[in-house]
PDB file of C-alpha atoms in Angstrom:
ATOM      1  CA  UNK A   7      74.718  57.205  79.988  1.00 61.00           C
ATOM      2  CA  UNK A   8      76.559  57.759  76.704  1.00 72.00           C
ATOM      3  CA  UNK A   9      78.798  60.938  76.329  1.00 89.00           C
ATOM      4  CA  UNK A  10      77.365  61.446  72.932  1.00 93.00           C
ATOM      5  CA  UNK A  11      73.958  60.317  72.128  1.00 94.00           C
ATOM      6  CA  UNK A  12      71.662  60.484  68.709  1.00 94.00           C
ATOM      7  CA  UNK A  13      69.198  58.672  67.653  1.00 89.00           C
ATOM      8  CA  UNK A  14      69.780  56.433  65.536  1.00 88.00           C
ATOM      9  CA  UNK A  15      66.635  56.407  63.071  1.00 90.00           C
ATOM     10  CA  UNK A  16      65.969  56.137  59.994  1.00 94.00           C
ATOM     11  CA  UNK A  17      64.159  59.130  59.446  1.00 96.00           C
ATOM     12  CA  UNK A  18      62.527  58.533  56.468  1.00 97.00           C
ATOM     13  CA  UNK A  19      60.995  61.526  55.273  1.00 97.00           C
ATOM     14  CA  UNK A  20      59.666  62.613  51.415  1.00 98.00           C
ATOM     15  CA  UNK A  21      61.234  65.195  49.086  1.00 98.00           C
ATOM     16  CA  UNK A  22      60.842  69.055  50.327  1.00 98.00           C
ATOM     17  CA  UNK A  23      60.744  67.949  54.324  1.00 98.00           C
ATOM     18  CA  UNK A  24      62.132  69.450  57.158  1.00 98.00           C
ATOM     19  CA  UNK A  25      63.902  67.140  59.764  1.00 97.00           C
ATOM     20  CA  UNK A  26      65.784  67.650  62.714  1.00 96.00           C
ATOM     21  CA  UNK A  27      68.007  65.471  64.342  1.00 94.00           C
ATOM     22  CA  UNK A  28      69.243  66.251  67.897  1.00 95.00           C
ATOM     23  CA  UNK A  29      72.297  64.887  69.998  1.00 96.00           C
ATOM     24  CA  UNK A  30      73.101  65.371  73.570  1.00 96.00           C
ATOM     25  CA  UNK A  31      76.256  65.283  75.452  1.00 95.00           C
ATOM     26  CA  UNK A  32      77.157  64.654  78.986  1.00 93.00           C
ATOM     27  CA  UNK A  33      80.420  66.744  79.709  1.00 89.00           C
ATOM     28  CA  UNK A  34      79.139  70.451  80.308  1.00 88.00           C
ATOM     29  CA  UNK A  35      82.913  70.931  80.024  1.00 87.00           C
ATOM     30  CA  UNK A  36      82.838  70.383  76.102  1.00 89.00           C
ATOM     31  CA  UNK A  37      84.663  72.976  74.061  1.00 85.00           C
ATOM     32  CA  UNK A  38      82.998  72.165  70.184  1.00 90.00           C
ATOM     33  CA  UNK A  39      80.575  70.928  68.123  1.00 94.00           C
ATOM     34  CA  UNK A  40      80.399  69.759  65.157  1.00 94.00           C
ATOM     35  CA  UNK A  41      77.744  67.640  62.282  1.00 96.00           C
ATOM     36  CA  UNK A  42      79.320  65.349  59.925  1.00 96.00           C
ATOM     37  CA  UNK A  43      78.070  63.258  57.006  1.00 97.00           C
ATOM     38  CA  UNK A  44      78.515  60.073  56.259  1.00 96.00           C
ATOM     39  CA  UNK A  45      77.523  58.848  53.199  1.00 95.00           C
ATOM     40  CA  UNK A  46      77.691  55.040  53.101  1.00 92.00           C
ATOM     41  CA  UNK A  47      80.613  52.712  53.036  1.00 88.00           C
ATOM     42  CA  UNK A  48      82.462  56.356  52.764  1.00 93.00           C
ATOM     43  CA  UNK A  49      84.634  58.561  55.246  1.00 94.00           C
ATOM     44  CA  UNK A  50      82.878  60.625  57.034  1.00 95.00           C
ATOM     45  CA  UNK A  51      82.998  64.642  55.760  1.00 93.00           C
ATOM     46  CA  UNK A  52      82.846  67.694  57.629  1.00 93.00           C
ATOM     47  CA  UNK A  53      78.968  69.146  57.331  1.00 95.00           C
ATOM     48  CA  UNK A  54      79.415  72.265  59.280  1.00 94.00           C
ATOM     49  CA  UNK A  55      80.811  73.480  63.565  1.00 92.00           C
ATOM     50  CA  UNK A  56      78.726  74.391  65.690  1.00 93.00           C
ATOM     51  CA  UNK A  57      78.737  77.719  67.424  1.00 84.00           C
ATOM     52  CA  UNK A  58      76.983  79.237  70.363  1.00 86.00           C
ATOM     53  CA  UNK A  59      75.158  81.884  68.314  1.00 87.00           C
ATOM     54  CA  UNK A  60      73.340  79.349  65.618  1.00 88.00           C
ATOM     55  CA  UNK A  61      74.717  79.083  62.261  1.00 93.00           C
ATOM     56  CA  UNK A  62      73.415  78.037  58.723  1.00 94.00           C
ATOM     57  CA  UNK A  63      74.547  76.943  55.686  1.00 94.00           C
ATOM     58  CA  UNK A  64      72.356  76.996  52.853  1.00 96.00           C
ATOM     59  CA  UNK A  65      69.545  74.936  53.548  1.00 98.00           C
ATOM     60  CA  UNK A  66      71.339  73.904  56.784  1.00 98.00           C
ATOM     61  CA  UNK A  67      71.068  75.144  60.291  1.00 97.00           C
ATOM     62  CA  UNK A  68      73.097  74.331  63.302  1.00 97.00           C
ATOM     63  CA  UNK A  69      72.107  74.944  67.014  1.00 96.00           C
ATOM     64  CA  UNK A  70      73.634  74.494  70.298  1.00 95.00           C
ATOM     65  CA  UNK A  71      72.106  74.910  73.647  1.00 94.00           C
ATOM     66  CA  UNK A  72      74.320  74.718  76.240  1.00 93.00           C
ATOM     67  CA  UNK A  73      72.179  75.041  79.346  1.00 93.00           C
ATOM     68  CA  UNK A  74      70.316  71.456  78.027  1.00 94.00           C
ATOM     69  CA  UNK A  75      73.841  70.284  76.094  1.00 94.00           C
ATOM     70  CA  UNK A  76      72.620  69.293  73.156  1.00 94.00           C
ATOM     71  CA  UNK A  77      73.195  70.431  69.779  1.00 96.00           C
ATOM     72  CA  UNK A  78      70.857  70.186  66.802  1.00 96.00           C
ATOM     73  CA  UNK A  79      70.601  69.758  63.100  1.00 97.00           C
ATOM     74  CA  UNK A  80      67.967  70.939  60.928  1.00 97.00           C
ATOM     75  CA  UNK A  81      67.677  70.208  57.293  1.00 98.00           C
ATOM     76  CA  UNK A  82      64.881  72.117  55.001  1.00 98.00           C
ATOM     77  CA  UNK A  83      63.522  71.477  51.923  1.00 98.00           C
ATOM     78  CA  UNK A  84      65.164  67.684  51.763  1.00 98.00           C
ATOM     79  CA  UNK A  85      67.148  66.240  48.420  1.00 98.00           C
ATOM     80  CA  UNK A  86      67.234  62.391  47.688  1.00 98.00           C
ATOM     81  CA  UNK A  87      70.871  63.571  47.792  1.00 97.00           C
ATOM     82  CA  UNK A  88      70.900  64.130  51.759  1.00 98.00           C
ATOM     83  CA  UNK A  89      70.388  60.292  52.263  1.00 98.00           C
ATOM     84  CA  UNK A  90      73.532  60.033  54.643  1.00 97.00           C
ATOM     85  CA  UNK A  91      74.252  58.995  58.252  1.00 96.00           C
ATOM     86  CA  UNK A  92      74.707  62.307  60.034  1.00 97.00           C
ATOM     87  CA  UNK A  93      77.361  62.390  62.819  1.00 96.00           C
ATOM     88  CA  UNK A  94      77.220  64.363  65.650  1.00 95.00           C
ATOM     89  CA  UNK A  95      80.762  65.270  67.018  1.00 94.00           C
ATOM     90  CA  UNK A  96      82.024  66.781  70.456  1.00 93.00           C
ATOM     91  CA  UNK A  97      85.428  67.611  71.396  1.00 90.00           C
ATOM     92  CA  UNK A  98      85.542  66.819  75.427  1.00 83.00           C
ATOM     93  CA  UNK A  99      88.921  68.182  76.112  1.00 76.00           C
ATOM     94  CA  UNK A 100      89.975  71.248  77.444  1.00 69.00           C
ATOM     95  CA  UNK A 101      92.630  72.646  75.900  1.00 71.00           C
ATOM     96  CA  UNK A 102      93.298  69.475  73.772  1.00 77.00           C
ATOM     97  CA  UNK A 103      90.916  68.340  70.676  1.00 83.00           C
ATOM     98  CA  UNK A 104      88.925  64.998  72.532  1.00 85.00           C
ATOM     99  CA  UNK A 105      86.465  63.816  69.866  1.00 89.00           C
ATOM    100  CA  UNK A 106      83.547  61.839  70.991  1.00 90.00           C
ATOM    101  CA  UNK A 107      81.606  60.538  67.712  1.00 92.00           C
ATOM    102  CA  UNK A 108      77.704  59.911  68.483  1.00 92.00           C
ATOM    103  CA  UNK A 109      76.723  56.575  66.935  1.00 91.00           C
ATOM    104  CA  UNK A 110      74.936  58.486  63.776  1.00 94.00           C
ATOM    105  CA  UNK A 111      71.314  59.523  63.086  1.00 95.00           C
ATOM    106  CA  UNK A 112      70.535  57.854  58.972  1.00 96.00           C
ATOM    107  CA  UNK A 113      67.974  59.745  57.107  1.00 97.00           C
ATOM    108  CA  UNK A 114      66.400  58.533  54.258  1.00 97.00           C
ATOM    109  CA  UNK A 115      65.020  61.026  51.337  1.00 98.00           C
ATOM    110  CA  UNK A 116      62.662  59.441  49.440  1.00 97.00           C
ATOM    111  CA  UNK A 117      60.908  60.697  46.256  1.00 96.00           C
TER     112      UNK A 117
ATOM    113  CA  UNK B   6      88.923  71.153  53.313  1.00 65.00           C
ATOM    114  CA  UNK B   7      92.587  68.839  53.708  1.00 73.00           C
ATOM    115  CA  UNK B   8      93.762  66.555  51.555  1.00 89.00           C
ATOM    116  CA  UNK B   9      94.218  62.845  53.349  1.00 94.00           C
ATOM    117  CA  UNK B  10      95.320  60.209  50.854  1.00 95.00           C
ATOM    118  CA  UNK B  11      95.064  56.352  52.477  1.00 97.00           C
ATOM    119  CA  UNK B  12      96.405  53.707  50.954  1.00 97.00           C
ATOM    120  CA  UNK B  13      95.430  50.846  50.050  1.00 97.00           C
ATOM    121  CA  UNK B  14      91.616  51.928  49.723  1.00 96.00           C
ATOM    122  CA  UNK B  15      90.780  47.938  49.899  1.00 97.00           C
ATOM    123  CA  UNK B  16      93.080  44.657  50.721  1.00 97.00           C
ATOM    124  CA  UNK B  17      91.887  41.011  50.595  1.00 97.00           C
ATOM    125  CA  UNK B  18      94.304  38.729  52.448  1.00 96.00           C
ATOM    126  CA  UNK B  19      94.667  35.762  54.009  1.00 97.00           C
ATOM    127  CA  UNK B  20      94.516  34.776  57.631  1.00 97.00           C
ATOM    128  CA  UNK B  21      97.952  35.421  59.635  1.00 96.00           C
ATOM    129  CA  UNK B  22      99.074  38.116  57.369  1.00 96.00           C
ATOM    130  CA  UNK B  23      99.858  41.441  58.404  1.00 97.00           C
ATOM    131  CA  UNK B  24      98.235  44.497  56.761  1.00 97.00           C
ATOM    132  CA  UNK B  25      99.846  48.325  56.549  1.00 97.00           C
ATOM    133  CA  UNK B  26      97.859  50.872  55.600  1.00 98.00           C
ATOM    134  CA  UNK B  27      99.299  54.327  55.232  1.00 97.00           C
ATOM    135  CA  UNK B  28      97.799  57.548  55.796  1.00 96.00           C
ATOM    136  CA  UNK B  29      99.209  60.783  54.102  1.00 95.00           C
ATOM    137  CA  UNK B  30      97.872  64.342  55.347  1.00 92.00           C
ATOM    138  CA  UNK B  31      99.352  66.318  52.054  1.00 89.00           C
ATOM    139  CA  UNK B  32      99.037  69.769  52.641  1.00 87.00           C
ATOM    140  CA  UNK B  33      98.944  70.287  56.470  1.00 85.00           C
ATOM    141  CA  UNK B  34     100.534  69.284  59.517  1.00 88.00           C
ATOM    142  CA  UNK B  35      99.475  66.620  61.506  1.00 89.00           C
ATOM    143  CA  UNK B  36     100.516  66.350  65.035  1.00 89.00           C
ATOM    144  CA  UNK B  37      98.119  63.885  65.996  1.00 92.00           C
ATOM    145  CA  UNK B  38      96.831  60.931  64.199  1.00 94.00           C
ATOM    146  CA  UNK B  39      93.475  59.110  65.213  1.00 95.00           C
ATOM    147  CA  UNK B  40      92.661  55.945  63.532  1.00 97.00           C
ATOM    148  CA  UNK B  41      88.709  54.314  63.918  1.00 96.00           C
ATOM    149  CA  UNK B  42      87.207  51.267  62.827  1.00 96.00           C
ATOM    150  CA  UNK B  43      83.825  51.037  61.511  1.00 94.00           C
ATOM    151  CA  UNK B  44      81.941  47.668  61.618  1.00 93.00           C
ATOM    152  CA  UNK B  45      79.185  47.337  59.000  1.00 88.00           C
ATOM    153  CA  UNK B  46      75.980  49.210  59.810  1.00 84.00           C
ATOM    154  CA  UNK B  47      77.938  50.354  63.461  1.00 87.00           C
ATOM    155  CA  UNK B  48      79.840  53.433  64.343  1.00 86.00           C
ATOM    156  CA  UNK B  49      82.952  54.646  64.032  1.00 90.00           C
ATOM    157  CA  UNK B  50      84.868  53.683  66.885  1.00 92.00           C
ATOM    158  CA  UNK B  51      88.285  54.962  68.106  1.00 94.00           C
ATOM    159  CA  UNK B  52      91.479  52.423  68.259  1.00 96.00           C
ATOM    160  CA  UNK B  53      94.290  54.700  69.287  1.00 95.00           C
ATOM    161  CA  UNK B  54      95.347  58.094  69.452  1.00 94.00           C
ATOM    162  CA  UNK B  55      98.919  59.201  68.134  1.00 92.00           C
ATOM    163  CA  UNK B  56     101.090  62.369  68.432  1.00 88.00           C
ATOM    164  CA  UNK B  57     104.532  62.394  65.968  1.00 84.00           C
ATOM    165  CA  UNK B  58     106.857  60.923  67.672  1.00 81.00           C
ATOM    166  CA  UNK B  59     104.955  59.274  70.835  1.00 84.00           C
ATOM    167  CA  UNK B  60     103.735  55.849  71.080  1.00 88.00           C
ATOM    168  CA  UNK B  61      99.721  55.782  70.434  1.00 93.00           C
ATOM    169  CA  UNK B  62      97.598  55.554  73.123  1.00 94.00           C
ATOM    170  CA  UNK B  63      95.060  52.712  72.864  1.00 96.00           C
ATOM    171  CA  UNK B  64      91.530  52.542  73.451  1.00 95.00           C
ATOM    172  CA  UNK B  65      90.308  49.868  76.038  1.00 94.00           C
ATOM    173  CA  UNK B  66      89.874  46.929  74.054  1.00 94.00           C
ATOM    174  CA  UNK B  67      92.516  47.354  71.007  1.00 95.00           C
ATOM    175  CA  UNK B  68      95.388  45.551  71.371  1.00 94.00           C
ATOM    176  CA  UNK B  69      98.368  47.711  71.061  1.00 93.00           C
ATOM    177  CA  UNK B  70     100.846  44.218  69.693  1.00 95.00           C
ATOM    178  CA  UNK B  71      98.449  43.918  66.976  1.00 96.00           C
ATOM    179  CA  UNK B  72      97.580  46.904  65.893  1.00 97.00           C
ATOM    180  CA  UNK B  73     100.808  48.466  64.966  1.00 96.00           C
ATOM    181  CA  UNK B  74     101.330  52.342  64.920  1.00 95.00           C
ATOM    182  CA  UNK B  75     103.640  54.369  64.103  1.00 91.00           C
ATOM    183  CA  UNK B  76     103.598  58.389  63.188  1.00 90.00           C
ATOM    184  CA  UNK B  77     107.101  58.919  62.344  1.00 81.00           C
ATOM    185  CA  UNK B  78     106.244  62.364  60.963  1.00 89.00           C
ATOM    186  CA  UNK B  79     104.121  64.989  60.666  1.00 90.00           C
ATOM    187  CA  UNK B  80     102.543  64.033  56.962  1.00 91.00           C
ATOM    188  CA  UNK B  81     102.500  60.043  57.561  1.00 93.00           C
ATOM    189  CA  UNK B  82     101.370  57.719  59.823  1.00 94.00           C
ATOM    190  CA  UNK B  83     100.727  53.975  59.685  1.00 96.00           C
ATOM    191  CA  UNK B  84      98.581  51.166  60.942  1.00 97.00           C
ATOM    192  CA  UNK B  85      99.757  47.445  60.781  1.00 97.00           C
ATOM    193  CA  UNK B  86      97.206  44.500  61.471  1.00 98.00           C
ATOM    194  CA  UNK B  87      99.510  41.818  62.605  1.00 97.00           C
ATOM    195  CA  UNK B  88      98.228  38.034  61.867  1.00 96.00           C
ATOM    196  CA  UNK B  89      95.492  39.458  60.802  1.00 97.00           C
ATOM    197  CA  UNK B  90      91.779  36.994  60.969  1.00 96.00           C
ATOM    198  CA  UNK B  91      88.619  37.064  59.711  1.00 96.00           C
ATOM    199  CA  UNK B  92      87.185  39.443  62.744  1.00 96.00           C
ATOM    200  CA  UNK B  93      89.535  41.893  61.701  1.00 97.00           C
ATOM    201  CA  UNK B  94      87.360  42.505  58.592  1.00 97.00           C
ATOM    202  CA  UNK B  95      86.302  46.073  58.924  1.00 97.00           C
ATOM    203  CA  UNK B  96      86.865  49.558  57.227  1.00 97.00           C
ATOM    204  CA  UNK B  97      89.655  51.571  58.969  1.00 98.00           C
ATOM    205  CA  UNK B  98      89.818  55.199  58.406  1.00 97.00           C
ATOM    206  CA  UNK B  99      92.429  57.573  59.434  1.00 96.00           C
ATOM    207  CA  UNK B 100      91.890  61.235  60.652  1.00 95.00           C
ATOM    208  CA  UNK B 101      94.860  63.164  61.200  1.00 93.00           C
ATOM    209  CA  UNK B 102      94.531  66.497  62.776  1.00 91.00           C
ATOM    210  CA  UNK B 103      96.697  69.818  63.380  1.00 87.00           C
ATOM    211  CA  UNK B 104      97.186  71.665  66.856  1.00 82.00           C
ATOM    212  CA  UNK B 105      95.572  74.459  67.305  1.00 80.00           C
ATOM    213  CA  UNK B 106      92.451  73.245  64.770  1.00 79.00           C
ATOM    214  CA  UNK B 107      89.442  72.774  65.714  1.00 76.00           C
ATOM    215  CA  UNK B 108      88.690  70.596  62.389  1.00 81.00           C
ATOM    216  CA  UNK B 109      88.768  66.963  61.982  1.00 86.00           C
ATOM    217  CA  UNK B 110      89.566  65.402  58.289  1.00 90.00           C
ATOM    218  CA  UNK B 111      89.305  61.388  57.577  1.00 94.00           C
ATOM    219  CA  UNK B 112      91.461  59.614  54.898  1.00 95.00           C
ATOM    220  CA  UNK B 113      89.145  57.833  52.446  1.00 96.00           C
ATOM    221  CA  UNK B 114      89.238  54.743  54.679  1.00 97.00           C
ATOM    222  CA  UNK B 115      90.895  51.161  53.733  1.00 98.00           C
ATOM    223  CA  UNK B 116      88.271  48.506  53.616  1.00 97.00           C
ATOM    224  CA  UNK B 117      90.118  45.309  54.939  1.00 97.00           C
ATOM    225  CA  UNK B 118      88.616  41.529  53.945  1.00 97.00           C
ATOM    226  CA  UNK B 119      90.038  38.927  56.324  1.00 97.00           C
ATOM    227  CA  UNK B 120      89.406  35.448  54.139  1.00 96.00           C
TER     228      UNK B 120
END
């Protein structure tokens, strides 16, 4: 099994939608969370961390459920300008920063 | 967020040259360096891990005589491709981070052509 796993898509979905990705991790140990985008043939950017309580960001929500580990991403009312590969990101170490990069959900907004 | 510079953003060269790419953090401190790899249409996967002044730790697979790091300071560290080839072709991206963050920045990347 993986220690970070997405799926990988495309979610193609139409103006206006609401998707959700999700991504599951296999330490119980791990410390943070975190979504990043990746828009293509481009570094990938920091979306938004991921805390225990939930937390949203515009049209943006974050969730993490720790009893299932897995962490999830939900996107409302979807722009062409989402389009991205979204990266789901777990730091594994203890009191050290350990990323572990899933392999990347792509969405695709389409008019 | 940080400011990462990386330079050059994109190199064409010739098999059996080497390649540096440089990778400034300008306005924080990084006391470790990670530098990926990305394939097209893969993921981003880790070649080594550096802290200032330590040799990088490698990932399995990488190897550490020809991928040359070095993270002399806290601001700059670099990556040499040594007799570089054609599989070598990728887009490398730095990501330097600061102890005691819990946030993760990424140069702009170098895209590297191998002819």
């Amino acid at each position: 099994r993986k220690e970070v796993e997405q799926d990988p898509g495309p979610f193609n979905v139409p103006e206006g939608a609401t998707v959700a990705f999700n991504c599951t991790y296999s330490n119980s140990a791990s410390q943070s969370f975190f979504w990043y985008r990746q828009d293509c043939r481009k570094e990938p950017k920091l979306l938004m961390s991921v805390y225990s309580s939930g937390n949203e960001d515009g049209r943006f929500t974050a969730q993490l459920n720790r009893a299932s580990q897995y962490i999830s991403l939900l996107i409302r009312d979807s722009k062409l300008s989402d389009s991205a590969t979204y990266l789901c990101v777990v730091n594994m170490g203890g009191g050290s920063y350990i990323p572990t990069f899933g392999r990347g959900t792509s969405l695709i907004v389409h008019p | 967020g940080a400011v990462v510079s990386q330079h050059p953003s994109r190199v064409i060269c010739k098999s059996g040259t080497s390649v540096k790419i440089e990778c400034r953090s300008l306005d924080f401190q990084a006391t470790t360096m990670f530098w990926y790899r990305q394939f097209p249409k893969q993921s981003l996967m880790l070649m080594a891990t550096s802290n200032e002044g330590s040799k990088a730790t490698y990932e399995q697979g990488v190897e550490k005589d020809k991928f040359l790091i070095n993270h002399a300071s806290l601001t700059l560290s670099t990556l040499t491709v040594t007799s570089a080839h054609p599989e070598d072709s990728s887009f490398y991206i730095c990501s330097p981070f600061q102890s005691g963050s819990d946030t993760q920045y990424f140069g702009p990347g170098t895209r590297l052509t191998v002819l």
